Coordinates of C-alpha atoms in Angstrom, one line a residue:
M1 CA 0.1 -0.1 0.1
S2 CA 1.4 3.5 -0.8
T3 CA 1.9 6.4 1.5
V4 CA -1.2 7.8 0.2
D5 CA -3.5 5.3 0.0
H6 CA -3.1 4.4 3.8
A7 CA -3.3 8.1 4.8
E8 CA -6.0 8.1 2.8
M9 CA -7.5 5.1 4.4
L10 CA -6.9 6.1 8.3
L11 CA -8.2 9.5 7.3
K12 CA -11.8 7.1 6.0
Q13 CA -11.8 4.9 9.3
D14 CA -11.2 8.1 11.6
E15 CA -14.6 9.4 9.6
E16 CA -16.2 6.7 10.0
I17 CA -15.7 6.5 13.9
R18 CA -16.7 10.5 13.9
N19 CA -20.1 9.6 12.0
K20 CA -21.1 6.5 14.8
I21 CA -20.5 9.2 17.4
N22 CA -22.8 12.2 15.6
N23 CA -25.0 8.6 15.4
D24 CA -25.2 9.2 19.5
A25 CA -22.8 5.9 19.1
T26 CA -21.2 5.0 22.7
L27 CA -17.3 4.8 22.7
D28 CA -17.1 1.6 22.6
E29 CA -20.2 0.7 20.3
A30 CA -17.6 3.6 17.8
V31 CA -14.0 1.4 18.3
D32 CA -13.5 -1.9 15.6
P33 CA -11.1 -4.1 18.3
S34 CA -10.8 -6.3 15.4
N35 CA -10.2 -3.8 12.6
S36 CA -12.4 -6.5 10.6
E37 CA -12.8 -3.4 7.7
F38 CA -9.6 -2.0 7.8
G39 CA -6.9 -4.4 8.5
P40 CA -3.8 -4.7 10.1
L41 CA -2.8 -1.4 8.7
G42 CA -5.4 0.5 10.9
H43 CA -5.3 2.2 14.0
P44 CA -5.1 -0.3 16.9
E45 CA -7.9 -0.4 19.1
Q46 CA -6.5 2.2 21.6
V47 CA -6.0 4.7 19.0
Q48 CA -9.7 4.4 17.6
M49 CA -10.5 4.7 21.0
R50 CA -9.2 8.3 20.9
V51 CA -9.8 9.3 17.9
A52 CA -13.5 8.8 19.1
K53 CA -12.6 10.3 22.1
R54 CA -11.5 13.3 20.5
A55 CA -15.1 13.0 17.8
L56 CA -17.2 12.8 21.0
M57 CA -15.4 16.3 22.1
L58 CA -16.4 18.0 18.6
K59 CA -20.2 16.8 18.9
E60 CA -20.7 18.3 22.1
G61 CA -19.0 22.0 21.3
M62 CA -15.6 21.1 23.5
N63 CA -12.4 21.9 21.1
P64 CA -9.8 19.2 21.2
Y65 CA -6.6 21.7 20.3
P66 CA -8.1 25.1 21.4
V67 CA -6.3 28.2 20.8
T68 CA -5.5 29.6 24.2
L69 CA -6.4 28.8 28.0
D70 CA -6.3 31.0 30.8
V71 CA -2.4 29.2 32.1
T72 CA -1.6 31.7 34.4
D73 CA 1.4 30.0 36.3
T74 CA 3.4 26.9 35.3
I75 CA 4.2 24.3 37.4
E76 CA 7.6 25.4 37.9
D77 CA 7.0 28.1 39.4
V78 CA 4.2 27.0 41.4
R79 CA 6.8 23.8 42.7
K80 CA 9.6 27.3 43.4
K81 CA 7.1 28.8 45.2
Y82 CA 4.9 26.6 47.9
D83 CA 7.4 23.7 47.9
G84 CA 8.0 22.9 51.1
K85 CA 6.1 25.1 52.8
L86 CA 2.6 23.9 53.3
E87 CA 2.0 21.2 55.7
A88 CA -0.6 18.1 55.5
G89 CA -3.9 19.0 54.9
E90 CA -3.2 23.1 54.3
E91 CA -5.4 25.2 51.8
T92 CA -4.7 28.4 50.8
E93 CA -7.0 31.3 48.6
D94 CA -4.1 31.5 46.1
E95 CA -5.5 30.4 42.8
V96 CA -3.2 29.8 39.3
G97 CA -4.0 28.1 36.4
I98 CA -2.0 25.7 34.9
A99 CA -1.5 23.3 32.1
G100 CA 1.3 20.2 31.5
R101 CA 0.5 16.0 30.0
V102 CA -0.8 13.7 31.9
L103 CA 1.4 11.0 33.4
F104 CA -1.3 9.7 35.6
I105 CA -4.5 9.1 37.1
R106 CA -6.3 7.9 40.1
N107 CA -10.6 7.5 40.3
A108 CA -11.5 7.3 43.9
G109 CA -15.2 7.8 43.2
G110 CA -16.0 11.2 43.9
L111 CA -12.5 12.3 43.5
C112 CA -9.5 12.0 41.2
F113 CA -6.1 12.1 41.2
V114 CA -4.2 13.7 38.3
Q115 CA -0.2 13.9 37.6
L116 CA 1.0 16.3 35.6
S117 CA 4.6 16.8 34.0
A118 CA 5.6 20.2 32.9
G119 CA 8.0 20.2 29.8
D120 CA 11.3 20.0 32.2
G121 CA 10.0 17.0 34.3
T122 CA 8.7 19.0 37.2
K123 CA 5.4 17.5 38.7
I124 CA 2.3 18.7 40.1
Q125 CA -0.9 16.9 41.5
A126 CA -4.7 17.9 40.6
M127 CA -7.2 16.9 42.5
I128 CA -11.0 16.6 40.4
S129 CA -13.9 16.2 43.3
K130 CA -16.9 16.3 42.5
K131 CA -17.8 18.3 45.7
Q132 CA -15.9 20.6 43.7
I133 CA -16.7 20.8 39.9
G134 CA -19.8 18.9 39.8
A135 CA -21.0 15.2 38.9
D136 CA -21.4 15.9 35.1
S137 CA -18.0 17.6 34.6
L138 CA -16.0 14.8 36.9
K139 CA -18.1 12.0 34.7
K140 CA -16.7 14.1 31.1
F141 CA -13.6 14.3 33.2
K142 CA -13.5 10.4 33.5
Q143 CA -14.6 9.8 29.5
L144 CA -12.5 11.7 28.1
V145 CA -9.1 12.3 30.0
D146 CA -6.2 9.5 29.0
L147 CA -2.3 9.4 29.6
G148 CA -0.5 12.1 27.4
D149 CA -3.6 14.5 27.0
H150 CA -2.0 17.8 27.8
L151 CA -4.4 19.2 30.8
F152 CA -4.9 22.5 31.7
V153 CA -6.4 22.4 35.3
K154 CA -7.5 26.2 37.7
G155 CA -8.0 26.2 40.8
R156 CA -6.6 26.7 44.7
V157 CA -2.6 25.6 46.1
I158 CA -3.0 23.1 48.7
A159 CA -0.9 19.9 50.2
S160 CA -3.3 17.4 50.4
K161 CA -3.6 15.0 53.5
T162 CA -0.5 13.2 52.7
G163 CA 1.5 16.1 52.5
E164 CA 1.3 16.4 48.2
L165 CA 1.4 19.9 46.7
S166 CA -1.9 19.6 45.0
V167 CA -4.0 21.9 42.2
F168 CA -7.9 21.4 43.7
V169 CA -9.6 22.1 40.7
D170 CA -12.3 24.1 39.9
E171 CA -12.6 24.3 36.0
W172 CA -10.5 21.7 34.3
A173 CA -10.1 21.7 29.8
I174 CA -7.6 19.6 27.5
A175 CA -5.3 21.5 25.8
S176 CA -4.4 18.8 23.0
K177 CA -5.9 15.8 23.0
A178 CA -3.6 12.4 22.4
L179 CA -4.0 10.7 19.9
Q180 CA -1.3 8.0 20.0
P181 CA -0.7 6.4 24.2
L182 CA 2.3 6.7 25.6
P183 CA 4.6 3.8 25.9
A184 CA 5.2 2.5 29.8
L185 CA 7.2 5.1 31.6
H186 CA 7.9 3.1 34.3
K187 CA 10.2 1.2 32.2
E188 CA 13.2 1.5 30.3
L189 CA 12.8 2.9 26.4
N190 CA 14.3 0.7 24.2
E191 CA 16.9 1.8 22.0
D192 CA 14.4 2.1 19.0
T193 CA 11.9 4.0 20.5
R194 CA 14.7 6.0 21.8
T195 CA 16.2 7.0 18.8
R196 CA 13.5 6.8 16.0
K197 CA 10.5 8.4 17.9
P198 CA 13.3 11.3 20.2
Y199 CA 10.4 12.9 21.3
I200 CA 9.1 10.0 23.7
G201 CA 12.7 9.9 24.5
M202 CA 11.9 13.5 26.2
I203 CA 9.0 13.3 27.3
A204 CA 10.1 9.6 29.4
D205 CA 13.9 10.0 29.9
E206 CA 15.4 13.0 31.9
N207 CA 18.6 11.5 30.4
I208 CA 17.1 12.8 26.8
R209 CA 15.8 15.9 28.0
N210 CA 18.7 16.9 30.3
M211 CA 21.1 16.0 27.0
V212 CA 18.4 18.3 24.8
R213 CA 19.3 21.4 27.5
N214 CA 23.2 20.7 28.0
R215 CA 23.7 20.8 24.4
S216 CA 22.1 24.0 24.6
K217 CA 23.8 25.8 27.0
A218 CA 27.1 24.1 25.9
V219 CA 26.5 26.1 22.4
A220 CA 25.4 29.2 23.9
S221 CA 28.8 28.9 26.5
L222 CA 30.8 28.4 23.2
R223 CA 29.7 32.2 21.8
H224 CA 30.1 33.4 25.2
T225 CA 33.5 33.0 25.4
F226 CA 33.9 33.4 21.1
E227 CA 31.8 36.9 22.1
N228 CA 34.6 37.9 24.8
H229 CA 37.8 37.2 22.7
G230 CA 36.4 40.1 20.1
F231 CA 35.3 36.9 17.4
L232 CA 32.8 37.6 15.4
E233 CA 29.8 34.8 14.1
V234 CA 29.4 34.5 10.3
E235 CA 27.1 32.0 8.4
T236 CA 28.7 30.0 5.0
P237 CA 27.2 28.3 2.4
M238 CA 26.0 25.0 3.1
L239 CA 25.7 24.3 -0.7
Q240 CA 29.4 24.7 -2.2
T241 CA 30.2 23.7 -6.0
I242 CA 33.9 22.4 -4.9
H243 CA 33.4 20.4 -1.8
G244 CA 37.1 21.4 0.2
G245 CA 38.1 22.0 3.9
A246 CA 38.5 18.5 5.1
A247 CA 39.6 15.2 4.0
A248 CA 35.8 13.8 3.9
R249 CA 33.6 12.1 1.2
P250 CA 30.9 14.7 0.4
F251 CA 27.3 14.3 -0.3
T252 CA 26.2 15.4 -3.3
T253 CA 22.8 16.9 -4.8
H254 CA 21.6 18.6 -7.8
M255 CA 20.4 22.6 -8.4
N256 CA 17.5 22.9 -10.7
A257 CA 17.2 26.5 -11.4
F258 CA 21.2 26.2 -12.4
D259 CA 21.4 23.2 -13.7
L260 CA 24.4 22.6 -11.6
D261 CA 25.9 19.6 -9.6
L262 CA 26.4 20.9 -5.7
Y263 CA 28.2 19.1 -2.6
L264 CA 26.9 19.4 0.6
R265 CA 29.8 21.2 2.8
I266 CA 32.4 19.0 4.6
A267 CA 33.2 21.5 6.7
P268 CA 33.3 25.8 6.6
E269 CA 36.9 26.2 6.2
L270 CA 37.4 28.0 3.0
F271 CA 35.0 30.3 3.4
L272 CA 35.9 31.7 6.9
K273 CA 39.3 31.8 5.4
R274 CA 38.0 33.7 3.0
C275 CA 36.3 36.3 5.9
L276 CA 39.9 36.8 7.2
V277 CA 40.6 38.0 3.6
G278 CA 38.3 40.1 3.7
G279 CA 39.8 42.1 7.0
I280 CA 37.1 40.3 9.6
D281 CA 40.3 39.3 11.8
R282 CA 38.6 37.1 13.9
V283 CA 35.7 35.1 12.8
F284 CA 33.5 32.2 14.2
E285 CA 30.6 29.5 12.9
I286 CA 28.3 26.9 14.8
N287 CA 28.2 25.0 11.4
R288 CA 26.0 22.2 10.0
D289 CA 28.1 19.5 8.3
F290 CA 28.1 16.0 6.4
R291 CA 29.7 13.7 5.5
N292 CA 29.4 10.9 3.3
E293 CA 31.1 7.9 5.6
G294 CA 30.5 5.1 8.1
V295 CA 28.5 5.5 10.8
D296 CA 30.0 4.9 15.0
A297 CA 29.6 5.8 18.0
T298 CA 31.2 9.2 17.6
H299 CA 30.7 10.1 13.8
A300 CA 27.5 10.9 12.5
P301 CA 26.4 11.5 8.1
E302 CA 25.0 15.1 9.5
F303 CA 26.9 16.8 12.4
T304 CA 27.2 20.0 14.0
M305 CA 30.8 22.0 14.1
V306 CA 32.8 24.6 15.9
E307 CA 35.3 26.3 13.5
A308 CA 37.3 29.1 14.2
Y309 CA 39.9 31.7 13.0
E310 CA 42.4 34.2 14.4
A311 CA 44.5 36.7 12.6
Y312 CA 47.8 36.4 14.0
G313 CA 47.7 33.8 15.7
N314 CA 48.9 30.0 15.4
Y315 CA 48.3 26.4 16.4
D316 CA 49.8 27.2 19.9
T317 CA 47.4 30.1 20.9
I318 CA 44.5 28.3 19.3
A319 CA 45.2 25.2 21.1
K320 CA 45.2 28.0 24.8
L321 CA 41.7 29.1 23.3
T322 CA 39.8 25.7 22.4
K323 CA 41.0 24.5 25.8
E324 CA 39.5 27.7 27.3
L325 CA 36.5 26.7 25.2
I326 CA 35.9 23.6 26.1
Q327 CA 37.2 24.4 30.3
K328 CA 34.2 27.2 30.2
T329 CA 31.8 24.7 28.8
A330 CA 32.1 22.3 31.4
M331 CA 31.8 25.1 34.1
D332 CA 28.5 25.9 32.2
V333 CA 26.7 23.4 32.3
F334 CA 28.2 21.5 35.4
G335 CA 29.5 23.8 37.4
S336 CA 33.0 22.0 37.7
L337 CA 35.8 20.6 35.6
K338 CA 35.5 17.3 37.1
V339 CA 32.4 16.1 35.1
T340 CA 30.4 13.3 36.2
L341 CA 29.6 10.3 33.1
L342 CA 26.7 8.5 32.0
D343 CA 28.4 5.7 33.9
G344 CA 29.1 7.1 36.7
T345 CA 32.8 8.2 36.9
E346 CA 34.9 10.8 36.9
Y347 CA 36.4 13.0 34.2
D348 CA 38.7 15.9 34.8
F349 CA 39.4 18.8 32.9
G350 CA 41.0 21.1 34.7
G351 CA 45.1 21.1 35.2
E352 CA 48.1 20.8 32.3
W353 CA 46.8 18.7 29.6
K354 CA 49.4 16.6 28.0
T355 CA 51.2 17.3 24.2
M356 CA 53.1 14.3 21.9
S357 CA 54.7 14.7 18.9
M358 CA 53.0 12.4 16.1
Y359 CA 56.4 11.4 14.6
D360 CA 58.4 11.1 18.0
S361 CA 55.4 9.0 20.1
L362 CA 55.3 6.9 16.5
S363 CA 58.9 5.9 16.3
E364 CA 58.8 5.0 20.2
A365 CA 56.1 2.6 20.1
L366 CA 57.8 1.1 17.0
G367 CA 61.5 0.8 18.4
Q368 CA 62.6 2.3 15.2
E369 CA 62.8 5.8 14.2
I370 CA 60.0 7.3 11.5
T371 CA 60.3 10.7 9.8
P372 CA 59.2 12.2 6.9
E373 CA 61.9 11.6 5.3
T374 CA 61.1 7.3 6.1
D375 CA 60.2 5.9 2.2
I376 CA 56.7 4.4 1.7
E377 CA 57.8 1.1 1.0
T378 CA 59.7 0.7 4.9
L379 CA 56.0 2.2 6.4
G380 CA 54.4 0.0 4.0
A381 CA 55.5 -3.0 5.1
I382 CA 55.4 -1.6 8.9
A383 CA 51.7 -1.4 8.3
D384 CA 51.7 -5.1 6.4
K385 CA 53.4 -6.7 9.7
L386 CA 50.8 -5.1 12.1
G387 CA 48.1 -6.0 9.9
V388 CA 47.3 -2.0 9.9
E389 CA 45.0 -1.3 7.4
R390 CA 46.2 0.6 4.2
D391 CA 44.1 2.9 2.1
E392 CA 43.3 1.5 -1.4
V393 CA 45.0 5.4 -2.3
E394 CA 47.9 6.0 0.1
N395 CA 50.8 8.0 1.1
R396 CA 53.6 8.4 3.3
G397 CA 51.5 10.6 5.2
K398 CA 48.4 8.4 6.1
L399 CA 50.6 5.4 6.8
V400 CA 52.0 7.4 9.2
E401 CA 48.4 8.4 10.1
H402 CA 47.4 5.1 10.4
L403 CA 50.6 3.2 12.2
W404 CA 50.0 6.1 15.3
E405 CA 46.3 5.5 15.5
H406 CA 46.9 2.0 15.9
F407 CA 49.1 2.7 18.8
Y408 CA 47.6 5.0 20.3
E409 CA 44.0 6.0 19.2
D410 CA 42.0 4.6 21.9
K411 CA 44.3 4.8 24.6
L412 CA 44.7 8.2 25.2
Y413 CA 42.7 8.8 28.2
E414 CA 43.6 12.3 29.5
P415 CA 43.1 15.6 27.3
T416 CA 46.7 15.7 25.2
F417 CA 47.3 17.4 22.2
V418 CA 48.8 15.4 19.4
R419 CA 51.1 18.0 17.2
D420 CA 52.9 18.3 14.3
F421 CA 50.9 16.0 11.2
P422 CA 52.8 15.3 7.8
V423 CA 52.8 17.3 5.6
E424 CA 50.3 14.8 2.8
T425 CA 47.0 14.4 5.0
S426 CA 47.4 17.9 6.1
P427 CA 46.8 20.7 2.1
L428 CA 45.3 23.4 4.4
V429 CA 48.2 23.8 7.5
K430 CA 51.3 25.7 7.4
G431 CA 55.0 24.0 7.0
H432 CA 56.6 23.2 10.6
R433 CA 58.6 26.4 10.8
S434 CA 61.5 24.1 11.6
K435 CA 60.3 20.6 11.0
P436 CA 61.0 19.4 7.1
G437 CA 57.9 18.0 6.0
V438 CA 55.8 18.0 8.9
V439 CA 53.2 21.1 9.3
E440 CA 52.3 22.9 12.6
K441 CA 48.6 20.7 13.2
W442 CA 47.4 19.1 16.2
D443 CA 44.2 16.9 17.3
L444 CA 43.0 16.9 20.6
Y445 CA 42.3 13.5 22.0
V446 CA 40.3 13.1 25.1
R447 CA 38.5 9.3 26.3
G448 CA 40.4 8.0 23.6
F449 CA 38.7 9.5 20.2
E450 CA 39.8 12.8 18.8
L451 CA 37.6 16.2 19.6
A452 CA 39.2 19.1 18.1
T453 CA 41.7 20.2 15.8
G454 CA 44.4 22.9 15.1
Y455 CA 46.2 24.7 12.9
S456 CA 49.1 27.4 11.6
E457 CA 47.1 28.1 9.0
L458 CA 48.6 27.8 5.7
N459 CA 48.3 31.7 3.5
D460 CA 51.0 31.3 0.5
P461 CA 48.8 30.8 -2.2
I462 CA 51.9 29.4 -4.2
V463 CA 51.9 26.8 -1.9
Q464 CA 48.1 25.8 -1.4
R465 CA 48.1 25.2 -5.2
E466 CA 51.1 22.8 -5.0
R467 CA 48.7 21.5 -2.2
F468 CA 45.7 21.4 -4.2
V469 CA 47.6 20.0 -7.0
A470 CA 48.8 17.3 -5.0
Q471 CA 44.7 16.6 -3.3
A472 CA 43.5 16.4 -7.7
K473 CA 46.2 14.2 -8.2
D474 CA 44.7 11.8 -5.7
A475 CA 41.4 12.7 -6.2
L476 CA 41.7 11.0 -9.8
A477 CA 43.5 7.5 -8.3
G478 CA 40.5 6.9 -6.7
D479 CA 40.8 8.9 -3.3
E480 CA 37.1 9.8 -2.4
E481 CA 37.9 12.2 0.4
A482 CA 40.9 14.3 -1.4
C483 CA 39.8 17.6 -1.8
D484 CA 39.8 19.6 -5.4
I485 CA 41.1 22.7 -6.7
D486 CA 39.2 26.0 -5.6
E487 CA 40.6 28.3 -7.9
D488 CA 39.0 31.1 -5.9
F489 CA 39.8 30.3 -2.7
L490 CA 43.2 30.6 -4.4
E491 CA 42.7 34.1 -5.8
A492 CA 41.1 35.1 -2.4
L493 CA 44.7 34.1 -0.8
G494 CA 46.4 36.3 -3.7
V495 CA 44.5 39.1 -2.4
G496 CA 46.4 38.6 1.2
M497 CA 45.2 36.3 4.2
P498 CA 47.5 37.4 7.7
P499 CA 49.4 34.6 9.3
A500 CA 46.4 33.2 11.2
G501 CA 45.4 29.9 13.6
G502 CA 42.2 28.4 13.1
M503 CA 40.6 25.4 14.9
G504 CA 37.3 23.0 14.2
M505 CA 35.6 20.9 17.5
G506 CA 32.1 18.7 17.2
I507 CA 29.3 19.6 18.7
D508 CA 28.4 16.0 19.0
R509 CA 32.0 14.8 20.5
L510 CA 32.4 17.9 22.9
L511 CA 28.8 16.3 24.6
I512 CA 30.5 12.9 24.1
A513 CA 33.2 14.3 25.7
L514 CA 30.8 16.0 28.8
T515 CA 28.5 13.4 29.4
G516 CA 29.8 9.5 28.0
A517 CA 26.9 9.6 25.8
T518 CA 27.7 8.1 22.1
I519 CA 26.6 10.7 19.4
R520 CA 23.1 9.5 18.5
E521 CA 22.2 10.5 22.4
T522 CA 23.9 14.2 21.9
I523 CA 21.9 14.7 18.8
T524 CA 18.0 15.8 19.3
F525 CA 17.2 14.0 15.8
P526 CA 19.8 11.4 14.6
L527 CA 19.2 10.2 10.9
V528 CA 18.3 6.5 11.4
K529 CA 17.6 3.9 8.2
P530 CA 13.9 4.0 7.8
L531 CA 11.8 0.6 8.8
V532 CA 10.8 -0.8 5.6
G533 CA 7.3 -2.1 5.0

């Protein structure tokens, strides 16, 4: 059945239920538990019942989705004002109008107890009494209200006989009728539901709500730190005619208006550097990037990154800034440089952070000296002996990095700057001021994965053209991650870009580092493969 046919079938089922209700059928009579007419692709019985309740509300002139309600207070504010200040059974004359999602209902004859939840998970009890609202209103409440509905209540603030802070209801209204039932909130959600229906996760799991809030706090902290250092936030194109700024396989798309193939951005680097050329000396962007690569605990095809460039800086000054960005974020989000991860362990972002040289540390691990001049045959033989995976299109730099990763990548637990990378793998980085064949680049490792990278930025147009040509040759040889020659960027460099330091850091990975979550858990709406059928 096509998507349109299925949607039309469900609309027909909705219409039949409403017609039954309008013809004075009871709720039970309006529902077909066996789905004899619509089959297994029709609404489940619980959804049918909620559709019937919606129809009954419309029939009786009750709007199941009103535009506005007399909400005068938030659940959070009521809690903050009255928590711990009322004795059991104490009543006030203070009237409030609040709204929240219904998470629990207990019917006790002429008195109903309802637990309402605010968006942040703050809860409060509403007490609905037949004596207060009348028999007819209580009957309608019991008939129409389900778990998951958004409910408005108005009444006095009291403490129940057991001391529970409550609203003693004078009037109520459904603020939004939920047609889909909630999962059992006392059970842990399975991974499929968390990933495919993150809105359910936000309702059911405090950790998921906190991740959304902490991510927002982290981004705000980064912006604040950049602002304090005089950086200007800009926006760069997500659709690009040439992919560049990183070694990654791009996504492609097509623009009909220009009949032009385009790439989704893999990095904003080349455009941010154009800002340096234009005289914006400190610039950053928090950007969405897309890389058509594998998916694992630290990689996603669509992710958020921050990149920043500082005129007259270098990879040393940008490392200092990056450390401050991360430490300030930890403080702003969690109030400490020691954060507690999801597994209960602590991780310390304080103190001095380690540094190590890629070539020196690799030489130490192998027990033989490796330099930028070590030939590709020697490096290949070492890789084969160790069982290190090799690329189809390889060079000395790639082999050096693969060998280094074999020994160190997942073993650098405390914050560590790994410095001075091969020139072959860093086409946009300035050559080292004293080490031939090496560039002034660092990668920051935290808890066994790469969190950020930083450069002394290449600003010599001739050398940059040489690097682009080498990359283009790799691309022609089959390297799908190699970048192309960007003549417009070369022309911009020719106008003159000041010496600069630059950095890039994944926002998702920053949350991984701060919380111990996986990348899917840090992304509010992760991309997942659709279910078949």
